[in-house]
PDB file of C-alpha atoms in Angstrom:
ATOM      1  CA  MET A   1     -14.526 113.530  -7.786  1.00 67.00           C
ATOM      2  CA  SER A   2     -17.415 111.441  -6.528  1.00 82.00           C
ATOM      3  CA  LEU A   3     -19.799 109.702  -8.887  1.00 87.00           C
ATOM      4  CA  LEU A   4     -22.671 111.900  -7.707  1.00 87.00           C
ATOM      5  CA  ARG A   5     -20.742 115.068  -8.563  1.00 86.00           C
ATOM      6  CA  ALA A   6     -19.601 113.633 -11.898  1.00 86.00           C
ATOM      7  CA  VAL A   7     -23.209 112.891 -12.870  1.00 91.00           C
ATOM      8  CA  GLY A   8     -25.022 115.684 -11.053  1.00 90.00           C
ATOM      9  CA  ARG A   9     -23.003 118.663 -12.256  1.00 92.00           C
ATOM     10  CA  PRO A  10     -23.613 118.042 -15.983  1.00 94.00           C
ATOM     11  CA  MET A  11     -27.286 117.412 -15.269  1.00 94.00           C
ATOM     12  CA  LEU A  12     -27.585 120.729 -13.432  1.00 92.00           C
ATOM     13  CA  ALA A  13     -25.559 122.531 -16.098  1.00 94.00           C
ATOM     14  CA  SER A  14     -27.528 121.153 -19.070  1.00 94.00           C
ATOM     15  CA  MET A  15     -30.453 123.530 -18.609  1.00 94.00           C
ATOM     16  CA  PHE A  16     -28.134 126.536 -18.593  1.00 94.00           C
ATOM     17  CA  VAL A  17     -26.131 125.478 -21.640  1.00 96.00           C
ATOM     18  CA  ALA A  18     -29.302 124.852 -23.667  1.00 95.00           C
ATOM     19  CA  GLY A  19     -31.062 128.018 -22.478  1.00 93.00           C
ATOM     20  CA  GLY A  20     -27.930 130.111 -22.831  1.00 94.00           C
ATOM     21  CA  LEU A  21     -27.380 128.963 -26.421  1.00 95.00           C
ATOM     22  CA  GLU A  22     -30.962 129.870 -27.241  1.00 94.00           C
ATOM     23  CA  SER A  23     -30.488 133.350 -25.728  1.00 92.00           C
ATOM     24  CA  VAL A  24     -27.255 133.896 -27.648  1.00 94.00           C
ATOM     25  CA  ARG A  25     -28.738 132.729 -30.959  1.00 95.00           C
ATOM     26  CA  HIS A  26     -32.200 134.294 -30.687  1.00 93.00           C
ATOM     27  CA  PRO A  27     -32.183 137.107 -28.118  1.00 91.00           C
ATOM     28  CA  GLN A  28     -35.087 138.854 -29.861  1.00 91.00           C
ATOM     29  CA  ASP A  29     -37.400 136.063 -28.608  1.00 90.00           C
ATOM     30  CA  VAL A  30     -36.665 137.021 -25.007  1.00 87.00           C
ATOM     31  CA  VAL A  31     -36.245 140.812 -25.241  1.00 89.00           C
ATOM     32  CA  PRO A  32     -39.915 141.754 -24.667  1.00 89.00           C
ATOM     33  CA  VAL A  33     -40.100 139.630 -21.516  1.00 87.00           C
ATOM     34  CA  ALA A  34     -36.640 140.668 -20.293  1.00 89.00           C
ATOM     35  CA  GLU A  35     -37.069 144.423 -20.796  1.00 88.00           C
ATOM     36  CA  PRO A  36     -38.794 145.192 -17.444  1.00 86.00           C
ATOM     37  CA  VAL A  37     -35.999 143.476 -15.502  1.00 86.00           C
ATOM     38  CA  VAL A  38     -33.012 144.363 -17.684  1.00 87.00           C
ATOM     39  CA  ARG A  39     -33.670 148.106 -17.897  1.00 86.00           C
ATOM     40  CA  PRO A  40     -33.431 148.831 -14.104  1.00 85.00           C
ATOM     41  CA  VAL A  41     -30.368 146.587 -13.795  1.00 86.00           C
ATOM     42  CA  THR A  42     -28.480 148.214 -16.690  1.00 85.00           C
ATOM     43  CA  GLU A  43     -29.218 151.657 -15.223  1.00 85.00           C
ATOM     44  CA  ARG A  44     -27.503 150.647 -11.969  1.00 85.00           C
ATOM     45  CA  VAL A  45     -24.659 148.524 -13.374  1.00 85.00           C
ATOM     46  CA  ALA A  46     -22.575 150.619 -15.741  1.00 84.00           C
ATOM     47  CA  VAL A  47     -20.573 147.744 -17.260  1.00 87.00           C
ATOM     48  CA  LEU A  48     -23.675 146.087 -18.755  1.00 87.00           C
ATOM     49  CA  PRO A  49     -24.680 146.897 -22.338  1.00 88.00           C
ATOM     50  CA  ASP A  50     -27.408 149.517 -22.795  1.00 83.00           C
ATOM     51  CA  ARG A  51     -29.459 147.490 -25.249  1.00 88.00           C
ATOM     52  CA  THR A  52     -31.620 144.730 -23.809  1.00 88.00           C
ATOM     53  CA  GLU A  53     -30.773 142.414 -26.725  1.00 90.00           C
ATOM     54  CA  GLN A  54     -27.056 142.666 -25.956  1.00 92.00           C
ATOM     55  CA  THR A  55     -27.664 142.099 -22.240  1.00 91.00           C
ATOM     56  CA  VAL A  56     -29.743 138.996 -23.024  1.00 92.00           C
ATOM     57  CA  ARG A  57     -26.926 137.715 -25.252  1.00 93.00           C
ATOM     58  CA  LEU A  58     -24.340 138.409 -22.541  1.00 93.00           C
ATOM     59  CA  ASN A  59     -26.462 136.601 -19.951  1.00 92.00           C
ATOM     60  CA  GLY A  60     -26.796 133.651 -22.339  1.00 94.00           C
ATOM     61  CA  ALA A  61     -23.065 133.582 -23.037  1.00 95.00           C
ATOM     62  CA  VAL A  62     -22.293 133.554 -19.310  1.00 96.00           C
ATOM     63  CA  GLN A  63     -24.748 130.682 -18.888  1.00 96.00           C
ATOM     64  CA  VAL A  64     -23.139 128.691 -21.702  1.00 97.00           C
ATOM     65  CA  VAL A  65     -19.569 129.198 -20.476  1.00 97.00           C
ATOM     66  CA  ALA A  66     -20.370 128.689 -16.795  1.00 97.00           C
ATOM     67  CA  GLY A  67     -22.571 125.704 -17.642  1.00 96.00           C
ATOM     68  CA  LEU A  68     -19.755 124.057 -19.577  1.00 97.00           C
ATOM     69  CA  LEU A  69     -17.307 124.760 -16.763  1.00 96.00           C
ATOM     70  CA  LEU A  70     -19.698 123.259 -14.230  1.00 94.00           C
ATOM     71  CA  ALA A  71     -20.450 120.237 -16.431  1.00 95.00           C
ATOM     72  CA  THR A  72     -16.754 119.470 -16.894  1.00 93.00           C
ATOM     73  CA  GLY A  73     -15.889 120.080 -13.245  1.00 90.00           C
ATOM     74  CA  ARG A  74     -13.599 123.025 -13.997  1.00 91.00           C
ATOM     75  CA  LEU A  75     -13.967 125.825 -11.444  1.00 92.00           C
ATOM     76  CA  PRO A  76     -17.301 124.324 -10.388  1.00 91.00           C
ATOM     77  CA  ARG A  77     -17.853 126.624  -7.416  1.00 92.00           C
ATOM     78  CA  THR A  78     -17.195 129.785  -9.429  1.00 94.00           C
ATOM     79  CA  ALA A  79     -19.288 128.478 -12.326  1.00 95.00           C
ATOM     80  CA  ALA A  80     -22.191 127.632 -10.023  1.00 95.00           C
ATOM     81  CA  LEU A  81     -22.051 131.102  -8.495  1.00 96.00           C
ATOM     82  CA  ALA A  82     -22.020 132.729 -11.946  1.00 96.00           C
ATOM     83  CA  LEU A  83     -25.012 130.625 -12.978  1.00 96.00           C
ATOM     84  CA  ALA A  84     -26.844 131.593  -9.795  1.00 95.00           C
ATOM     85  CA  VAL A  85     -26.260 135.269 -10.573  1.00 93.00           C
ATOM     86  CA  THR A  86     -27.646 134.866 -14.105  1.00 92.00           C
ATOM     87  CA  LEU A  87     -30.606 132.812 -12.926  1.00 92.00           C
ATOM     88  CA  VAL A  88     -32.075 135.558 -10.731  1.00 91.00           C
ATOM     89  CA  PRO A  89     -32.881 138.063 -13.513  1.00 87.00           C
ATOM     90  CA  THR A  90     -33.829 135.221 -15.863  1.00 88.00           C
ATOM     91  CA  THR A  91     -36.381 133.965 -13.352  1.00 90.00           C
ATOM     92  CA  LEU A  92     -37.719 137.408 -12.504  1.00 87.00           C
ATOM     93  CA  ALA A  93     -38.107 138.283 -16.186  1.00 86.00           C
ATOM     94  CA  GLY A  94     -39.434 135.007 -17.508  1.00 84.00           C
ATOM     95  CA  HIS A  95     -41.729 133.701 -14.784  1.00 88.00           C
ATOM     96  CA  ARG A  96     -43.706 136.619 -13.366  1.00 86.00           C
ATOM     97  CA  PHE A  97     -46.635 134.467 -12.250  1.00 90.00           C
ATOM     98  CA  TRP A  98     -47.989 137.227 -10.032  1.00 90.00           C
ATOM     99  CA  GLU A  99     -48.757 139.313 -13.124  1.00 85.00           C
ATOM    100  CA  GLU A 100     -50.714 136.586 -14.956  1.00 87.00           C
ATOM    101  CA  ASP A 101     -54.469 137.051 -15.278  1.00 88.00           C
ATOM    102  CA  ASP A 102     -55.199 133.598 -16.704  1.00 90.00           C
ATOM    103  CA  ALA A 103     -55.339 131.020 -13.888  1.00 91.00           C
ATOM    104  CA  SER A 104     -53.800 128.169 -15.902  1.00 92.00           C
ATOM    105  CA  ARG A 105     -50.922 130.359 -17.147  1.00 90.00           C
ATOM    106  CA  ARG A 106     -50.394 131.592 -13.571  1.00 90.00           C
ATOM    107  CA  VAL A 107     -50.077 127.989 -12.381  1.00 94.00           C
ATOM    108  CA  GLN A 108     -47.607 127.168 -15.179  1.00 93.00           C
ATOM    109  CA  GLN A 109     -45.519 130.278 -14.501  1.00 90.00           C
ATOM    110  CA  ARG A 110     -45.491 129.520 -10.754  1.00 93.00           C
ATOM    111  CA  ILE A 111     -44.266 125.986 -11.493  1.00 94.00           C
ATOM    112  CA  HIS A 112     -41.450 127.360 -13.673  1.00 92.00           C
ATOM    113  CA  PHE A 113     -40.639 130.007 -11.046  1.00 93.00           C
ATOM    114  CA  LEU A 114     -40.379 127.348  -8.322  1.00 94.00           C
ATOM    115  CA  LYS A 115     -38.325 125.093 -10.647  1.00 93.00           C
ATOM    116  CA  ASN A 116     -35.861 127.948 -11.133  1.00 93.00           C
ATOM    117  CA  LEU A 117     -35.868 128.586  -7.401  1.00 93.00           C
ATOM    118  CA  ALA A 118     -34.991 124.911  -6.847  1.00 95.00           C
ATOM    119  CA  MET A 119     -32.178 125.166  -9.428  1.00 93.00           C
ATOM    120  CA  LEU A 120     -30.939 128.284  -7.627  1.00 94.00           C
ATOM    121  CA  GLY A 121     -30.821 126.269  -4.416  1.00 94.00           C
ATOM    122  CA  GLY A 122     -28.847 123.524  -6.158  1.00 92.00           C
ATOM    123  CA  LEU A 123     -26.419 126.087  -7.556  1.00 93.00           C
ATOM    124  CA  LEU A 124     -25.899 127.663  -4.137  1.00 93.00           C
ATOM    125  CA  ILE A 125     -25.200 124.235  -2.638  1.00 91.00           C
ATOM    126  CA  THR A 126     -22.786 123.537  -5.502  1.00 91.00           C
ATOM    127  CA  ALA A 127     -21.084 126.905  -5.001  1.00 90.00           C
ATOM    128  CA  ASP A 128     -20.493 125.947  -1.366  1.00 88.00           C
ATOM    129  CA  ASP A 129     -19.385 122.357  -2.137  1.00 84.00           C
ATOM    130  CA  THR A 130     -15.652 121.977  -1.582  1.00 79.00           C
ATOM    131  CA  GLY A 131     -15.613 118.403  -2.859  1.00 74.00           C
ATOM    132  CA  ALA A 132     -14.548 117.139   0.575  1.00 71.00           C
ATOM    133  CA  ALA A 133     -11.474 119.373   0.470  1.00 73.00           C
ATOM    134  CA  PRO A 134     -11.145 122.037   3.135  1.00 77.00           C
ATOM    135  CA  SER A 135     -12.408 125.441   2.081  1.00 75.00           C
ATOM    136  CA  MET A 136     -10.090 128.428   1.741  1.00 76.00           C
ATOM    137  CA  LEU A 137     -11.724 129.975   4.802  1.00 81.00           C
ATOM    138  CA  TRP A 138     -11.057 126.858   6.894  1.00 82.00           C
ATOM    139  CA  ARG A 139      -7.459 126.667   5.664  1.00 84.00           C
ATOM    140  CA  GLY A 140      -6.911 130.350   6.436  1.00 90.00           C
ATOM    141  CA  ARG A 141      -8.315 130.019   9.947  1.00 91.00           C
ATOM    142  CA  ARG A 142      -6.263 126.891  10.570  1.00 91.00           C
ATOM    143  CA  THR A 143      -3.075 128.593   9.358  1.00 93.00           C
ATOM    144  CA  ALA A 144      -3.768 131.627  11.560  1.00 94.00           C
ATOM    145  CA  ARG A 145      -4.346 129.356  14.584  1.00 94.00           C
ATOM    146  CA  GLU A 146      -1.098 127.474  13.881  1.00 94.00           C
ATOM    147  CA  LEU A 147       0.830 130.744  13.512  1.00 93.00           C
ATOM    148  CA  ARG A 148      -0.550 132.007  16.848  1.00 94.00           C
ATOM    149  CA  ARG A 149       0.456 128.725  18.500  1.00 94.00           C
ATOM    150  CA  ASP A 150       3.946 128.896  16.966  1.00 92.00           C
ATOM    151  CA  ALA A 151       4.358 132.525  18.088  1.00 92.00           C
ATOM    152  CA  HIS A 152       3.298 131.538  21.599  1.00 92.00           C
ATOM    153  CA  LEU A 153       5.867 128.696  21.645  1.00 91.00           C
ATOM    154  CA  VAL A 154       8.628 130.995  20.349  1.00 92.00           C
ATOM    155  CA  ARG A 155       7.776 133.600  22.990  1.00 91.00           C
ATOM    156  CA  HIS A 156       7.950 130.978  25.767  1.00 89.00           C
ATOM    157  CA  ALA A 157      11.165 129.522  24.379  1.00 88.00           C
ATOM    158  CA  ALA A 158      12.723 132.991  24.228  1.00 88.00           C
ATOM    159  CA  ARG A 159      11.710 133.719  27.807  1.00 86.00           C
ATOM    160  CA  ALA A 160      12.956 130.324  28.984  1.00 85.00           C
ATOM    161  CA  GLY A 161      16.305 130.880  27.258  1.00 84.00           C
ATOM    162  CA  ALA A 162      16.581 134.439  28.514  1.00 85.00           C
ATOM    163  CA  ARG A 163      16.386 133.512  32.199  1.00 84.00           C
ATOM    164  CA  PRO A 164      19.527 131.329  32.278  1.00 85.00           C
ATOM    165  CA  ALA A 165      21.351 133.804  30.057  1.00 84.00           C
ATOM    166  CA  ALA A 166      20.470 136.652  32.407  1.00 83.00           C
ATOM    167  CA  ALA A 167      21.582 134.622  35.410  1.00 84.00           C
ATOM    168  CA  ALA A 168      24.883 133.764  33.684  1.00 84.00           C
ATOM    169  CA  ALA A 169      25.415 137.442  32.879  1.00 86.00           C
ATOM    170  CA  ARG A 170      24.834 138.387  36.509  1.00 86.00           C
ATOM    171  CA  VAL A 171      27.329 135.754  37.668  1.00 87.00           C
ATOM    172  CA  ARG A 172      29.907 136.931  35.127  1.00 85.00           C
ATOM    173  CA  ALA A 173      29.444 140.496  36.241  1.00 86.00           C
ATOM    174  CA  LYS A 174      30.236 139.515  39.850  1.00 86.00           C
ATOM    175  CA  LEU A 175      33.369 137.577  38.943  1.00 85.00           C
ATOM    176  CA  PRO A 176      36.656 139.446  39.233  1.00 83.00           C
ATOM    177  CA  GLY A 177      38.274 140.635  36.257  1.00 67.00           C
TER     178      GLY A 177
END
């Protein structure tokens, strides 16, 4: 792992571990803000808890676990993707700058919204980062290309071997007895 990944991943993960712990410990602090976003999501996604407090705790727990995985470099792409998924409702619930009447609060909420948007971008880049190793998609395509090439070579070899065998069979058939 490069030095930049070794330093950058824990830095990116730190915000999620801290925020996730706070949501797990004190979900009631976030419930009023989260309610307008959580309610429509829980109505569409049956596996989520019905109560907003439980959903906030679950979101926080996912952030803690995925943040620790990302910080330690274990399953970093999966962890980054999980964090990205949790960041979207967190941002939409917590930083609704477009609903603020007070100009200074609107500016602050917009700053936090854009900060979360920047973190989302970092998580998406991290989710796509293969660490200089070929991705599964690249490996699959390469394997398929190699298999097609091998099948082509086998087909040509079979045809090339069949011609002399056919000629030998014709000669044998013409020989007496």
